[in-house]
PDB file of C-alpha atoms in Angstrom:
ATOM      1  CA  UNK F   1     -32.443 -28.731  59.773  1.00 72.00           C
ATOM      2  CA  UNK F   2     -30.836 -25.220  60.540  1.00 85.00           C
ATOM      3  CA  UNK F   3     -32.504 -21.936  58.857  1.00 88.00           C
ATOM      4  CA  UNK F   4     -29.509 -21.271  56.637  1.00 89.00           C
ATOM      5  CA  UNK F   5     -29.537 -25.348  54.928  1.00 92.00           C
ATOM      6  CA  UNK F   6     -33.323 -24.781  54.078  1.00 93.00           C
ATOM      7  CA  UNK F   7     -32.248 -21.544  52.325  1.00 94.00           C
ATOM      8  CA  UNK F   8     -29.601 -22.910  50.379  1.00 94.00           C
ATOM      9  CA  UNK F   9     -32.383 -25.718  49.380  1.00 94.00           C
ATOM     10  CA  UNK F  10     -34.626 -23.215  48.293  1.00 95.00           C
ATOM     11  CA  UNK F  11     -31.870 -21.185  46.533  1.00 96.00           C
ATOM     12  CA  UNK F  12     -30.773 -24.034  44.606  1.00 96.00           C
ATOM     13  CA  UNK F  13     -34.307 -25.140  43.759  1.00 96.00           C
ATOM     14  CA  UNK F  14     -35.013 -21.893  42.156  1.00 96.00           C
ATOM     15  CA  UNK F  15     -31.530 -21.907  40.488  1.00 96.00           C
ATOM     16  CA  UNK F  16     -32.265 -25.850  38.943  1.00 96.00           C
ATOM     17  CA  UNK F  17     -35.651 -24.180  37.511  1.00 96.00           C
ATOM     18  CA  UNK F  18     -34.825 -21.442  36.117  1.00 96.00           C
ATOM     19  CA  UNK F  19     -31.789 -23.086  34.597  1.00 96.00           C
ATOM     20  CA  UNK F  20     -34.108 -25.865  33.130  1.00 96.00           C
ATOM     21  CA  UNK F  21     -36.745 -22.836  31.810  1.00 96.00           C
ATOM     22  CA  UNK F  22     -33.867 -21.252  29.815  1.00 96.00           C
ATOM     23  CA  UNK F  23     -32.468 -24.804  28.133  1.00 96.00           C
ATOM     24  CA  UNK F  24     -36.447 -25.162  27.217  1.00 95.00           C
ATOM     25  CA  UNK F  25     -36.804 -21.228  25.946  1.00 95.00           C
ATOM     26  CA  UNK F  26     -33.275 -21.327  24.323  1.00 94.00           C
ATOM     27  CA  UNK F  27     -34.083 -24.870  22.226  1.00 95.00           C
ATOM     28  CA  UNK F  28     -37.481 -23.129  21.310  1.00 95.00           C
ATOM     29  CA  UNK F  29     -35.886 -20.065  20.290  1.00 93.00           C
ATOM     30  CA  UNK F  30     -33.272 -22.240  17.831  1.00 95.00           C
ATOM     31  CA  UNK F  31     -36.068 -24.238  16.478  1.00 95.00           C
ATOM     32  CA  UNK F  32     -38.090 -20.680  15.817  1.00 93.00           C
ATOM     33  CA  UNK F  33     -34.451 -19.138  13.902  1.00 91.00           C
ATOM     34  CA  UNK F  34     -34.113 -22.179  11.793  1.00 92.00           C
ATOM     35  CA  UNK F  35     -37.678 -22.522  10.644  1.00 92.00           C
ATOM     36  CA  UNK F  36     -37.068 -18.298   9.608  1.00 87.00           C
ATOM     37  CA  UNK F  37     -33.689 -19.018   8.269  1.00 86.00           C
ATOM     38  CA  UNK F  38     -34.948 -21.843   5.837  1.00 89.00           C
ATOM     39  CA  UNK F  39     -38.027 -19.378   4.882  1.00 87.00           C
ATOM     40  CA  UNK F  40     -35.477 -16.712   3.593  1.00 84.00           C
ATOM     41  CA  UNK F  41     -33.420 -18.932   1.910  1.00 84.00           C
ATOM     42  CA  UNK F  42     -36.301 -20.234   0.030  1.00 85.00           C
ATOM     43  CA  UNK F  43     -37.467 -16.987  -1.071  1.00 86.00           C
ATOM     44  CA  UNK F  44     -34.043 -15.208  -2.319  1.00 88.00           C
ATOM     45  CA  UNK F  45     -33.209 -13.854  -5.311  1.00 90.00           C
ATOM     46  CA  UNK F  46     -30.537 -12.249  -6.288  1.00 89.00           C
ATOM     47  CA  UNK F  47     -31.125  -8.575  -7.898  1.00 89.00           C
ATOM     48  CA  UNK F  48     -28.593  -5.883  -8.866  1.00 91.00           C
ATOM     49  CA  UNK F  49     -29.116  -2.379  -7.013  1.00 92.00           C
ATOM     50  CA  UNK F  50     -27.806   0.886  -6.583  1.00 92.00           C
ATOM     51  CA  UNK F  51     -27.399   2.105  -3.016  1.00 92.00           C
ATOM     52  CA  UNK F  52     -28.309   5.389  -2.491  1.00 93.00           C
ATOM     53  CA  UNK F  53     -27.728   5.612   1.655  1.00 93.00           C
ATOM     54  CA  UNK F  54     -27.866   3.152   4.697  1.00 93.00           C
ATOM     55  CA  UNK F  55     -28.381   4.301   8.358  1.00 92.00           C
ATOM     56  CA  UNK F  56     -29.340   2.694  11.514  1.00 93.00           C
ATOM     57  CA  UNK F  57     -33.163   3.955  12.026  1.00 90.00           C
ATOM     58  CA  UNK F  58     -35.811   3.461  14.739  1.00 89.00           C
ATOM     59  CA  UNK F  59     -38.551   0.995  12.612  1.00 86.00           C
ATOM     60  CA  UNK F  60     -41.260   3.822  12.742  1.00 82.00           C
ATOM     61  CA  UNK F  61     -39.239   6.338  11.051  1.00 85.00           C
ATOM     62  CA  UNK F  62     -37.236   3.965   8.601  1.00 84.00           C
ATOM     63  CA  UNK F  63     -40.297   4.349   5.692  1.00 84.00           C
ATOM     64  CA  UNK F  64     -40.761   0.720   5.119  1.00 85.00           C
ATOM     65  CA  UNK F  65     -44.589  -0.093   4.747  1.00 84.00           C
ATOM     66  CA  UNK F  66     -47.246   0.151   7.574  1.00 87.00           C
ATOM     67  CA  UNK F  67     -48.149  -3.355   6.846  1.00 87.00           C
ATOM     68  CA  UNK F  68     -44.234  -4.490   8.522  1.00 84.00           C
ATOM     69  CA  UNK F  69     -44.367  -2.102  11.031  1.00 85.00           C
ATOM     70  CA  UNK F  70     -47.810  -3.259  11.920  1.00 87.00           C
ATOM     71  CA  UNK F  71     -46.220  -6.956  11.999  1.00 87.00           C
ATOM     72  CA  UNK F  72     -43.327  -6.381  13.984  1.00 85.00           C
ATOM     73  CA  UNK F  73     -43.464  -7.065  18.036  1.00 85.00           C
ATOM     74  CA  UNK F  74     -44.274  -3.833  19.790  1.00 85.00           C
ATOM     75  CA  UNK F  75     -40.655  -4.389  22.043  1.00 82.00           C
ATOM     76  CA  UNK F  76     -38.819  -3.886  19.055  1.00 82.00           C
ATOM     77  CA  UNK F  77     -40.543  -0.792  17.570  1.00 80.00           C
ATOM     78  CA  UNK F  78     -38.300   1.400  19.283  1.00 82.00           C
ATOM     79  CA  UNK F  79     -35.174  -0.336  18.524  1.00 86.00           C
ATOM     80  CA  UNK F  80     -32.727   0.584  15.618  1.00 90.00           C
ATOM     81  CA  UNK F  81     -31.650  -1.518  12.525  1.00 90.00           C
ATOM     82  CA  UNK F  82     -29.933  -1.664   9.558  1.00 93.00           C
ATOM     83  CA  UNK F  83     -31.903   0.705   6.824  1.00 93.00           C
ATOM     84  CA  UNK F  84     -30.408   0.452   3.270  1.00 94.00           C
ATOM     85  CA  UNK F  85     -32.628   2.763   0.460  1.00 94.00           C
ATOM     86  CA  UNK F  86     -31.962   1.226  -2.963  1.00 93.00           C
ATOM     87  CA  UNK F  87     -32.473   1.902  -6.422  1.00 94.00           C
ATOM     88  CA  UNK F  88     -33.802  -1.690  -7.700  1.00 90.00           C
ATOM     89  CA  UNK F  89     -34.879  -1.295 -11.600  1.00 88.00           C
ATOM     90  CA  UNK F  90     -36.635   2.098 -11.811  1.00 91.00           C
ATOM     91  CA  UNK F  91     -37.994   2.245  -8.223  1.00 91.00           C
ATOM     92  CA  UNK F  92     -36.490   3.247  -5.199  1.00 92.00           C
ATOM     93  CA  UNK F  93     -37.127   0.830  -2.204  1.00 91.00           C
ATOM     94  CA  UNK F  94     -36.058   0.844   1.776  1.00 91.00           C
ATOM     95  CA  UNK F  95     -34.772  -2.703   2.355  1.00 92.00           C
ATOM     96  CA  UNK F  96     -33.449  -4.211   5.828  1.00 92.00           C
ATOM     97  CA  UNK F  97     -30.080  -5.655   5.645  1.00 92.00           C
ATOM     98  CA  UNK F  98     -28.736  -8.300   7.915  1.00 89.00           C
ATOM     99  CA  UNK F  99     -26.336  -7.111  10.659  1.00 89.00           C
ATOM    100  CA  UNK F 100     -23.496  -9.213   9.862  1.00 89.00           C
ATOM    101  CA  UNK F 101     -23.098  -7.586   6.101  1.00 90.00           C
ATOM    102  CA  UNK F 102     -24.558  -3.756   6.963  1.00 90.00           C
ATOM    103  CA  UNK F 103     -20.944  -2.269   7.206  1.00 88.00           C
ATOM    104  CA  UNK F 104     -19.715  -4.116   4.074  1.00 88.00           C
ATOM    105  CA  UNK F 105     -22.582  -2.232   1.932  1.00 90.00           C
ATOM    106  CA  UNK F 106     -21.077   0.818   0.005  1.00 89.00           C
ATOM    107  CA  UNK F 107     -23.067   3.614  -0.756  1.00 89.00           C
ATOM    108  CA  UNK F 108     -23.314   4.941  -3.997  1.00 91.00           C
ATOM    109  CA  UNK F 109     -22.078   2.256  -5.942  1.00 89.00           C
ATOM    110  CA  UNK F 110     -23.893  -0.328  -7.565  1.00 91.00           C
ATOM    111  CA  UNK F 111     -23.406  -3.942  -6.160  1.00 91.00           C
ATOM    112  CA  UNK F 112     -25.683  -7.530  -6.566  1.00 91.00           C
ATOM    113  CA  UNK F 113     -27.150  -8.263  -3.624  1.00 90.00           C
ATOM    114  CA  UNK F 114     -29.157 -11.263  -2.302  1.00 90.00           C
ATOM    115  CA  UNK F 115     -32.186 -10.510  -1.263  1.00 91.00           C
ATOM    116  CA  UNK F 116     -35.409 -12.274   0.190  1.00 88.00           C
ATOM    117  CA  UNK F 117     -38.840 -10.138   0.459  1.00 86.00           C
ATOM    118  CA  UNK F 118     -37.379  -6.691   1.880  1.00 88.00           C
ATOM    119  CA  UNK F 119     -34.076  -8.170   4.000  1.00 90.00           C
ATOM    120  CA  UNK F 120     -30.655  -7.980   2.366  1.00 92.00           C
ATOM    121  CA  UNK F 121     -28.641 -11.337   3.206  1.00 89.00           C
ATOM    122  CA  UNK F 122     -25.648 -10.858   1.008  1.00 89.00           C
ATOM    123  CA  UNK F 123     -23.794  -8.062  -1.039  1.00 90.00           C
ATOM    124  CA  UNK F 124     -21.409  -8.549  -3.925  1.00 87.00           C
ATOM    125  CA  UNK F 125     -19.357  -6.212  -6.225  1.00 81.00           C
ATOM    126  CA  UNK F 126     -20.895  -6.102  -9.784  1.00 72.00           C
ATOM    127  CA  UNK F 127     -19.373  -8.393 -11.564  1.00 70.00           C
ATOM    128  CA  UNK F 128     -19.381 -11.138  -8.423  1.00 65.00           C
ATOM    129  CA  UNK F 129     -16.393  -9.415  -6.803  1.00 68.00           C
ATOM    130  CA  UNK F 130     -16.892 -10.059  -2.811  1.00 69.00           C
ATOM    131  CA  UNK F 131     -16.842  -6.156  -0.774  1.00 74.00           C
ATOM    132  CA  UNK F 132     -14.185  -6.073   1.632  1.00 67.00           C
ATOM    133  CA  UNK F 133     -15.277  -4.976   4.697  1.00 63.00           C
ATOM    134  CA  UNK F 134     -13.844  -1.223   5.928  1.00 65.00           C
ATOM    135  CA  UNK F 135     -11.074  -1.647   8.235  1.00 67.00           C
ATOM    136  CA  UNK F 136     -12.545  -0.362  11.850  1.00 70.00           C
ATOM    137  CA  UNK F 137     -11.507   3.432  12.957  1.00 74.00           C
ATOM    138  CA  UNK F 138      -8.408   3.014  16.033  1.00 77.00           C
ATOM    139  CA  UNK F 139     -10.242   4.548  18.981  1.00 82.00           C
ATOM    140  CA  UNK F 140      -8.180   6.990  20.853  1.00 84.00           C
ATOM    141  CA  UNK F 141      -6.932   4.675  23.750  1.00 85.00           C
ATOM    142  CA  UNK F 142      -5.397   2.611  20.921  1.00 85.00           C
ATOM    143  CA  UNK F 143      -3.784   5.618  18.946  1.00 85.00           C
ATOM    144  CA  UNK F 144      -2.331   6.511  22.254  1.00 87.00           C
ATOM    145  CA  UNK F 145      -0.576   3.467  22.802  1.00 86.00           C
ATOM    146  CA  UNK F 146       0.789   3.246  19.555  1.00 85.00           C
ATOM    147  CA  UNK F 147       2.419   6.285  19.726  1.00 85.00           C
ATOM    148  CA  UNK F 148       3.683   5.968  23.380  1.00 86.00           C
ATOM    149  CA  UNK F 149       5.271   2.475  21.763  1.00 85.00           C
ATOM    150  CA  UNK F 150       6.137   4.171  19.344  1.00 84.00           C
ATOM    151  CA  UNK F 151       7.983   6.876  21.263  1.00 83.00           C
ATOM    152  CA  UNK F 152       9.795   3.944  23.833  1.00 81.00           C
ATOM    153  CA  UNK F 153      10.857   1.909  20.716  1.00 74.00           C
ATOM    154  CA  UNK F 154       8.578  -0.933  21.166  1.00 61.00           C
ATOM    155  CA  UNK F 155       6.525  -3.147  18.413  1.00 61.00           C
ATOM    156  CA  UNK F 156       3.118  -1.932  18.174  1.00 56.00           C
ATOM    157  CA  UNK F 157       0.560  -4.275  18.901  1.00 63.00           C
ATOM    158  CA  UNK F 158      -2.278  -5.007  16.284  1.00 59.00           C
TER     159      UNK F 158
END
């Protein structure tokens, strides 16, 4: 056999194992998410809450207790998520909210949300109305081609 075939073997080799090694991690990783997902839905409740102001924070400065910071994985300390503080009853607490429903939250109105430990899963108007979610800011490029349709005539696109 030349130089270049045993390459290609050992190319491909390495590409069949580390294919395999991510079907393994991947099924692992499902299993994991399922196991949490059916944990939270055990424990929600649904409470009504006033939000006083949501932000994307670093997990160190957020203000939720030591104890979860403590917990979470040291990679993930640095990243940001989605910090809601509410008024729940007479208290004021920082709650997580899930990523999905973060933009849908308004602030300074009072809505019933589901929530299991300190994570937000759903939000609802007050009397069980769903939130519609904001319509997304055009970025420029887009405002600029509306108007140059615009300008020749043309539909705009959506």
């Amino acid at each position: 056999m030349s130089t270049g075939t045993i390459v290609l073997l050992v190319i491909l080799a390495v590409l069949i194992i580390a294919v395999a090694a991510l079907y393994f991690l991947g099924r692992k990783a499902q299993k994991k998410q399922a196991e949490q997902q059916e944990q939270i839905d055990a424990m929600k409740q649904t409470v009504s809450m006033l939000i006083i102001d949501k932000k994307r924070m670093k997990i160190k400065d957020s203000g939720l207790p030591q104890a979860v910071i403590a917990q979470t994985p040291k990679m993930l300390r640095g990243s940001k998520l989605p910090i809601v503080k509410a008024k729940v009853g007479p208290q004021i607490m920082t709650l997580v909210s899930d990523e999905k429903i973060f933009d849908m939250i308004p602030v300074k109105k009072e809505v019933k949300a589901t929530v299991s430990g300190i994570y937000i899963t759903d939000v609802k108007g007050l009397h069980g109305k769903p939130i519609a979610a904001p319509k997304k800011k055009k970025g420029r490029f887009r405002q600029a081609l509306e108007k140059a349709q615009e300008k020749a005539g043309a539909k705009p696109i959506k």
